[in-house]
Amino acid sequence: DSGVTQTPKHLITATGQRVTLRCSPRSGDLSVYWYQQSLDQGLQFLIQYYNGEERAKGNILERFSAQQFPDLHSELNLSSLELGDSALYFCASSPSGGNQPQHFGDGTRLSIL
Amino acid sequence: KNQVEQSPQSLIILEGKNCTLQCNYTVSPFSNLRWYKQDTGRGPVSLTIMTFSENTKSNGRYTATLDADTKQSSLHITASQLSDSASYICVVRTGNQFYFGTGTSLTVIP
């Protein structure tokens, strides 16, 4: 058990809809990372938050947004969903960042019908 | 273009044997290189993290090497076990960006 909790585990929705994925980091970790894993593109870094502030941005689409709350949990919002957004979305956390290991949750599997 | 390439794409070995997985990258500037193990349907688990000045790092039966001059890394697994069957992913960090390889799928058979 990595200590990182992601909810829900599975999500099925339709094109054009909006969903919110939730992540609770390990106790004491200030950094939260979001990743997308799809069959055709593998793992991709989306965005990082540190102690409530956006720290780094990767291949995150404009239709996607994230935030980290004062209690350090994070949410990833996906809107105007397309079939290609079907993927596993992982959250990871680390104490701060840099060269520290990241601990991953078991992901949210999003299926767009 | 920043890229991370892994080889082989897949590998089947007998239990108890050793194997070596390769990772070549063109990412620059280099911050660190990570190896992850990912079981099917689970999140990746960190095996090793190496910075520019480190050329070897071990974690139990896993030993990673890094040659920053040739931009190559390898992950050596000793005395493989059935539980080593998984995907192994190489990730290179530059600044605040992460570049992932497509992974090597390892199957260990009895």
GROMACS .gro file of C-alpha atoms in nm:
model
  223
    1ASP     CA    1   0.000   0.000   0.000
    2SER     CA    2   0.159   0.327  -0.119
    3GLY     CA    3  -0.050   0.545   0.113
    4VAL     CA    4  -0.187   0.743  -0.184
    5THR     CA    5  -0.563   0.710  -0.226
    6GLN     CA    6  -0.744   0.776  -0.552
    7THR     CA    7  -1.118   0.785  -0.600
    8PRO     CA    8  -1.314   0.663  -0.780
    9LYS     CA    9  -1.138   0.349  -0.903
   10HIS     CA   10  -1.353   0.332  -1.214
   11LEU     CA   11  -1.553   0.595  -1.397
   12ILE     CA   12  -1.770   0.549  -1.703
   13THR     CA   13  -1.918   0.850  -1.874
   14ALA     CA   14  -2.011   0.988  -2.214
   15THR     CA   15  -1.844   1.225  -2.456
   16GLY     CA   16  -1.891   1.592  -2.373
   17GLN     CA   17  -1.928   1.530  -2.001
   18ARG     CA   18  -1.716   1.658  -1.712
   19VAL     CA   19  -1.562   1.448  -1.433
   20THR     CA   20  -1.353   1.508  -1.123
   21LEU     CA   21  -1.086   1.268  -1.002
   22ARG     CA   22  -0.968   1.288  -0.644
   23CYS     CA   23  -0.632   1.215  -0.484
   24SER     CA   24  -0.528   1.203  -0.119
   25PRO     CA   25  -0.149   1.205  -0.088
   26ARG     CA   26   0.058   1.019   0.169
   27SER     CA   27   0.053   1.178   0.510
   28GLY     CA   28   0.307   1.461   0.519
   29ASP     CA   29   0.368   1.477   0.144
   30LEU     CA   30   0.338   1.827   0.003
   31SER     CA   31   0.383   1.750  -0.367
   32VAL     CA   32   0.116   1.591  -0.582
   33TYR     CA   33   0.165   1.482  -0.942
   34TRP     CA   34  -0.094   1.376  -1.200
   35TYR     CA   35  -0.020   1.136  -1.486
   36GLN     CA   36  -0.218   0.985  -1.771
   37GLN     CA   37  -0.152   0.634  -1.900
   38SER     CA   38  -0.311   0.530  -2.226
   39LEU     CA   39  -0.246   0.228  -2.445
   40ASP     CA   40  -0.117   0.428  -2.740
   41GLN     CA   41   0.087   0.696  -2.560
   42GLY     CA   42   0.208   0.527  -2.244
   43LEU     CA   43   0.259   0.734  -1.929
   44GLN     CA   44   0.255   1.112  -1.960
   45PHE     CA   45   0.313   1.376  -1.696
   46LEU     CA   46   0.024   1.619  -1.666
   47ILE     CA   47   0.083   1.857  -1.378
   48GLN     CA   48   0.246   1.900  -1.035
   49TYR     CA   49   0.129   2.091  -0.731
   50TYR     CA   50   0.334   2.175  -0.427
   51ASN     CA   51   0.166   2.291  -0.107
   52GLY     CA   52  -0.130   2.432  -0.295
   53GLU     CA   53   0.062   2.602  -0.575
   54GLU     CA   54   0.111   2.482  -0.933
   55ARG     CA   55   0.479   2.385  -0.967
   56ALA     CA   56   0.509   2.232  -1.314
   57LYS     CA   57   0.294   2.166  -1.614
   58GLY     CA   58   0.341   1.887  -1.866
   59ASN     CA   59   0.118   1.764  -2.148
   60ILE     CA   60  -0.205   1.875  -1.989
   61LEU     CA   61  -0.483   1.972  -2.226
   62GLU     CA   62  -0.665   2.303  -2.185
   63ARG     CA   63  -0.984   2.103  -2.116
   64PHE     CA   64  -0.815   1.962  -1.807
   65SER     CA   65  -0.743   2.148  -1.485
   66ALA     CA   66  -0.624   2.060  -1.138
   67GLN     CA   67  -0.598   2.209  -0.795
   68GLN     CA   68  -0.455   2.125  -0.456
   69PHE     CA   69  -0.653   2.219  -0.148
   70PRO     CA   70  -0.531   2.340   0.194
   71ASP     CA   71  -0.562   1.986   0.333
   72LEU     CA   72  -0.327   1.884   0.047
   73HIS     CA   73  -0.570   1.661  -0.136
   74SER     CA   74  -0.587   1.726  -0.507
   75GLU     CA   75  -0.851   1.707  -0.778
   76LEU     CA   76  -0.812   1.668  -1.152
   77ASN     CA   77  -1.102   1.805  -1.353
   78LEU     CA   78  -1.159   1.678  -1.706
   79SER     CA   79  -1.420   1.852  -1.920
   80SER     CA   80  -1.567   1.822  -2.269
   81LEU     CA   81  -1.456   1.462  -2.263
   82GLU     CA   82  -1.357   1.288  -2.584
   83LEU     CA   83  -1.316   0.919  -2.664
   84GLY     CA   84  -0.938   0.969  -2.661
   85ASP     CA   85  -0.945   1.073  -2.297
   86SER     CA   86  -1.014   0.714  -2.198
   87ALA     CA   87  -0.712   0.616  -1.989
   88LEU     CA   88  -0.577   0.538  -1.645
   89TYR     CA   89  -0.513   0.854  -1.445
   90PHE     CA   90  -0.254   0.824  -1.171
   91CYS     CA   91  -0.177   1.051  -0.883
   92ALA     CA   92   0.159   1.037  -0.706
   93SER     CA   93   0.297   1.220  -0.407
   94SER     CA   94   0.636   1.299  -0.256
   95PRO     CA   95   0.750   1.497   0.048
   96SER     CA   96   0.861   1.790  -0.164
   97GLY     CA   97   1.004   1.713  -0.506
   98GLY     CA   98   1.342   1.704  -0.667
   99ASN     CA   99   1.515   1.370  -0.635
  100GLN     CA  100   1.269   1.214  -0.393
  101PRO     CA  101   1.076   0.901  -0.486
  102GLN     CA  102   0.716   0.943  -0.587
  103HIS     CA  103   0.453   0.713  -0.445
  104PHE     CA  104   0.172   0.629  -0.684
  105GLY     CA  105  -0.190   0.549  -0.618
  106ASP     CA  106  -0.359   0.269  -0.808
  107GLY     CA  107  -0.526   0.509  -1.045
  108THR     CA  108  -0.871   0.593  -1.173
  109ARG     CA  109  -0.974   0.411  -1.488
  110LEU     CA  110  -1.179   0.647  -1.703
  111SER     CA  111  -1.386   0.505  -1.985
  112ILE     CA  112  -1.560   0.735  -2.229
  113LEU     CA  113  -1.849   0.584  -2.422
  114LYS     CA  114   1.362   1.629  -2.920
  115ASN     CA  115   1.348   1.480  -2.570
  116GLN     CA  116   1.298   1.106  -2.596
  117VAL     CA  117   1.340   0.796  -2.383
  118GLU     CA  118   1.371   0.460  -2.553
  119GLN     CA  119   1.367   0.122  -2.382
  120SER     CA  120   1.471  -0.217  -2.502
  121PRO     CA  121   1.375  -0.488  -2.537
  122GLN     CA  122   1.002  -0.423  -2.567
  123SER     CA  123   0.933  -0.759  -2.404
  124LEU     CA  124   1.138  -1.034  -2.245
  125ILE     CA  125   1.069  -1.385  -2.120
  126ILE     CA  126   1.314  -1.549  -1.881
  127LEU     CA  127   1.329  -1.856  -1.661
  128GLU     CA  128   1.289  -1.818  -1.287
  129GLY     CA  129   1.626  -1.781  -1.119
  130LYS     CA  130   1.797  -1.629  -1.421
  131ASN     CA  131   1.936  -1.275  -1.445
  132CYS     CA  132   1.835  -1.015  -1.700
  133THR     CA  133   1.924  -0.661  -1.805
  134LEU     CA  134   1.690  -0.396  -1.937
  135GLN     CA  135   1.812  -0.096  -2.134
  136CYS     CA  136   1.713   0.271  -2.141
  137ASN     CA  137   1.859   0.529  -2.381
  138TYR     CA  138   1.762   0.892  -2.363
  139THR     CA  139   1.814   1.220  -2.544
  140VAL     CA  140   1.664   1.434  -2.266
  141SER     CA  141   1.861   1.746  -2.184
  142PRO     CA  142   1.941   1.899  -1.945
  143PHE     CA  143   1.940   1.597  -1.717
  144SER     CA  144   1.807   1.609  -1.360
  145ASN     CA  145   1.759   1.245  -1.265
  146LEU     CA  146   1.667   0.903  -1.401
  147ARG     CA  147   1.414   0.675  -1.236
  148TRP     CA  148   1.323   0.311  -1.282
  149TYR     CA  149   0.973   0.197  -1.191
  150LYS     CA  150   0.809  -0.143  -1.171
  151GLN     CA  151   0.444  -0.154  -1.269
  152ASP     CA  152   0.225  -0.457  -1.211
  153THR     CA  153  -0.080  -0.491  -1.433
  154GLY     CA  154  -0.359  -0.265  -1.312
  155ARG     CA  155  -0.148  -0.107  -1.037
  156GLY     CA  156   0.041   0.217  -0.999
  157PRO     CA  157   0.417   0.225  -1.069
  158VAL     CA  158   0.650   0.153  -0.777
  159SER     CA  159   0.981   0.335  -0.754
  160LEU     CA  160   1.289   0.110  -0.774
  161THR     CA  161   1.580   0.356  -0.806
  162ILE     CA  162   1.652   0.724  -0.862
  163MET     CA  163   1.992   0.835  -0.993
  164THR     CA  164   2.133   1.181  -1.034
  165PHE     CA  165   2.408   1.290  -1.272
  166SER     CA  166   2.687   1.203  -1.029
  167GLU     CA  167   2.564   0.851  -0.949
  168ASN     CA  168   2.653   0.563  -1.178
  169THR     CA  169   2.518   0.269  -0.976
  170LYS     CA  170   2.230   0.225  -0.736
  171SER     CA  171   2.088  -0.094  -0.589
  172ASN     CA  172   1.756  -0.188  -0.437
  173GLY     CA  173   1.764  -0.550  -0.330
  174ARG     CA  174   1.793  -0.769  -0.641
  175TYR     CA  175   1.759  -0.462  -0.866
  176THR     CA  176   2.072  -0.271  -0.971
  177ALA     CA  177   2.055   0.032  -1.196
  178THR     CA  178   2.351   0.186  -1.376
  179LEU     CA  179   2.381   0.523  -1.541
  180ASP     CA  180   2.629   0.650  -1.798
  181ALA     CA  181   2.549   1.019  -1.829
  182ASP     CA  182   2.808   1.068  -2.102
  183THR     CA  183   2.645   0.819  -2.341
  184LYS     CA  184   2.297   0.885  -2.198
  185GLN     CA  185   2.233   0.522  -2.125
  186SER     CA  186   2.098   0.338  -1.823
  187SER     CA  187   2.039  -0.026  -1.748
  188LEU     CA  188   1.840  -0.217  -1.489
  189HIS     CA  189   1.984  -0.552  -1.389
  190ILE     CA  190   1.761  -0.804  -1.212
  191THR     CA  191   1.940  -1.083  -1.028
  192ALA     CA  192   1.797  -1.426  -0.952
  193SER     CA  193   1.457  -1.346  -1.100
  194GLN     CA  194   1.138  -1.448  -0.924
  195LEU     CA  195   0.787  -1.504  -1.058
  196SER     CA  196   0.683  -1.182  -0.883
  197ASP     CA  197   0.926  -0.987  -1.102
  198SER     CA  198   0.681  -1.031  -1.392
  199ALA     CA  199   0.576  -0.672  -1.463
  200SER     CA  200   0.643  -0.373  -1.683
  201TYR     CA  201   0.962  -0.178  -1.610
  202ILE     CA  202   0.956   0.189  -1.697
  203CYS     CA  203   1.246   0.432  -1.730
  204VAL     CA  204   1.174   0.800  -1.661
  205VAL     CA  205   1.409   1.092  -1.716
  206ARG     CA  206   1.351   1.422  -1.545
  207THR     CA  207   1.466   1.755  -1.685
  208GLY     CA  208   1.384   2.055  -1.472
  209ASN     CA  209   1.016   2.016  -1.393
  210GLN     CA  210   0.932   1.782  -1.681
  211PHE     CA  211   0.925   1.404  -1.692
  212TYR     CA  212   0.984   1.191  -2.000
  213PHE     CA  213   0.872   0.828  -1.992
  214GLY     CA  214   0.992   0.530  -2.189
  215THR     CA  215   0.733   0.288  -2.321
  216GLY     CA  216   0.854   0.018  -2.086
  217THR     CA  217   0.984  -0.337  -2.103
  218SER     CA  218   0.735  -0.611  -2.030
  219LEU     CA  219   0.911  -0.887  -1.834
  220THR     CA  220   0.764  -1.232  -1.791
  221VAL     CA  221   0.932  -1.477  -1.556
  222ILE     CA  222   0.830  -1.840  -1.612
  223PRO     CA  223   0.883  -2.139  -1.378
   0.00000   0.00000   0.00000
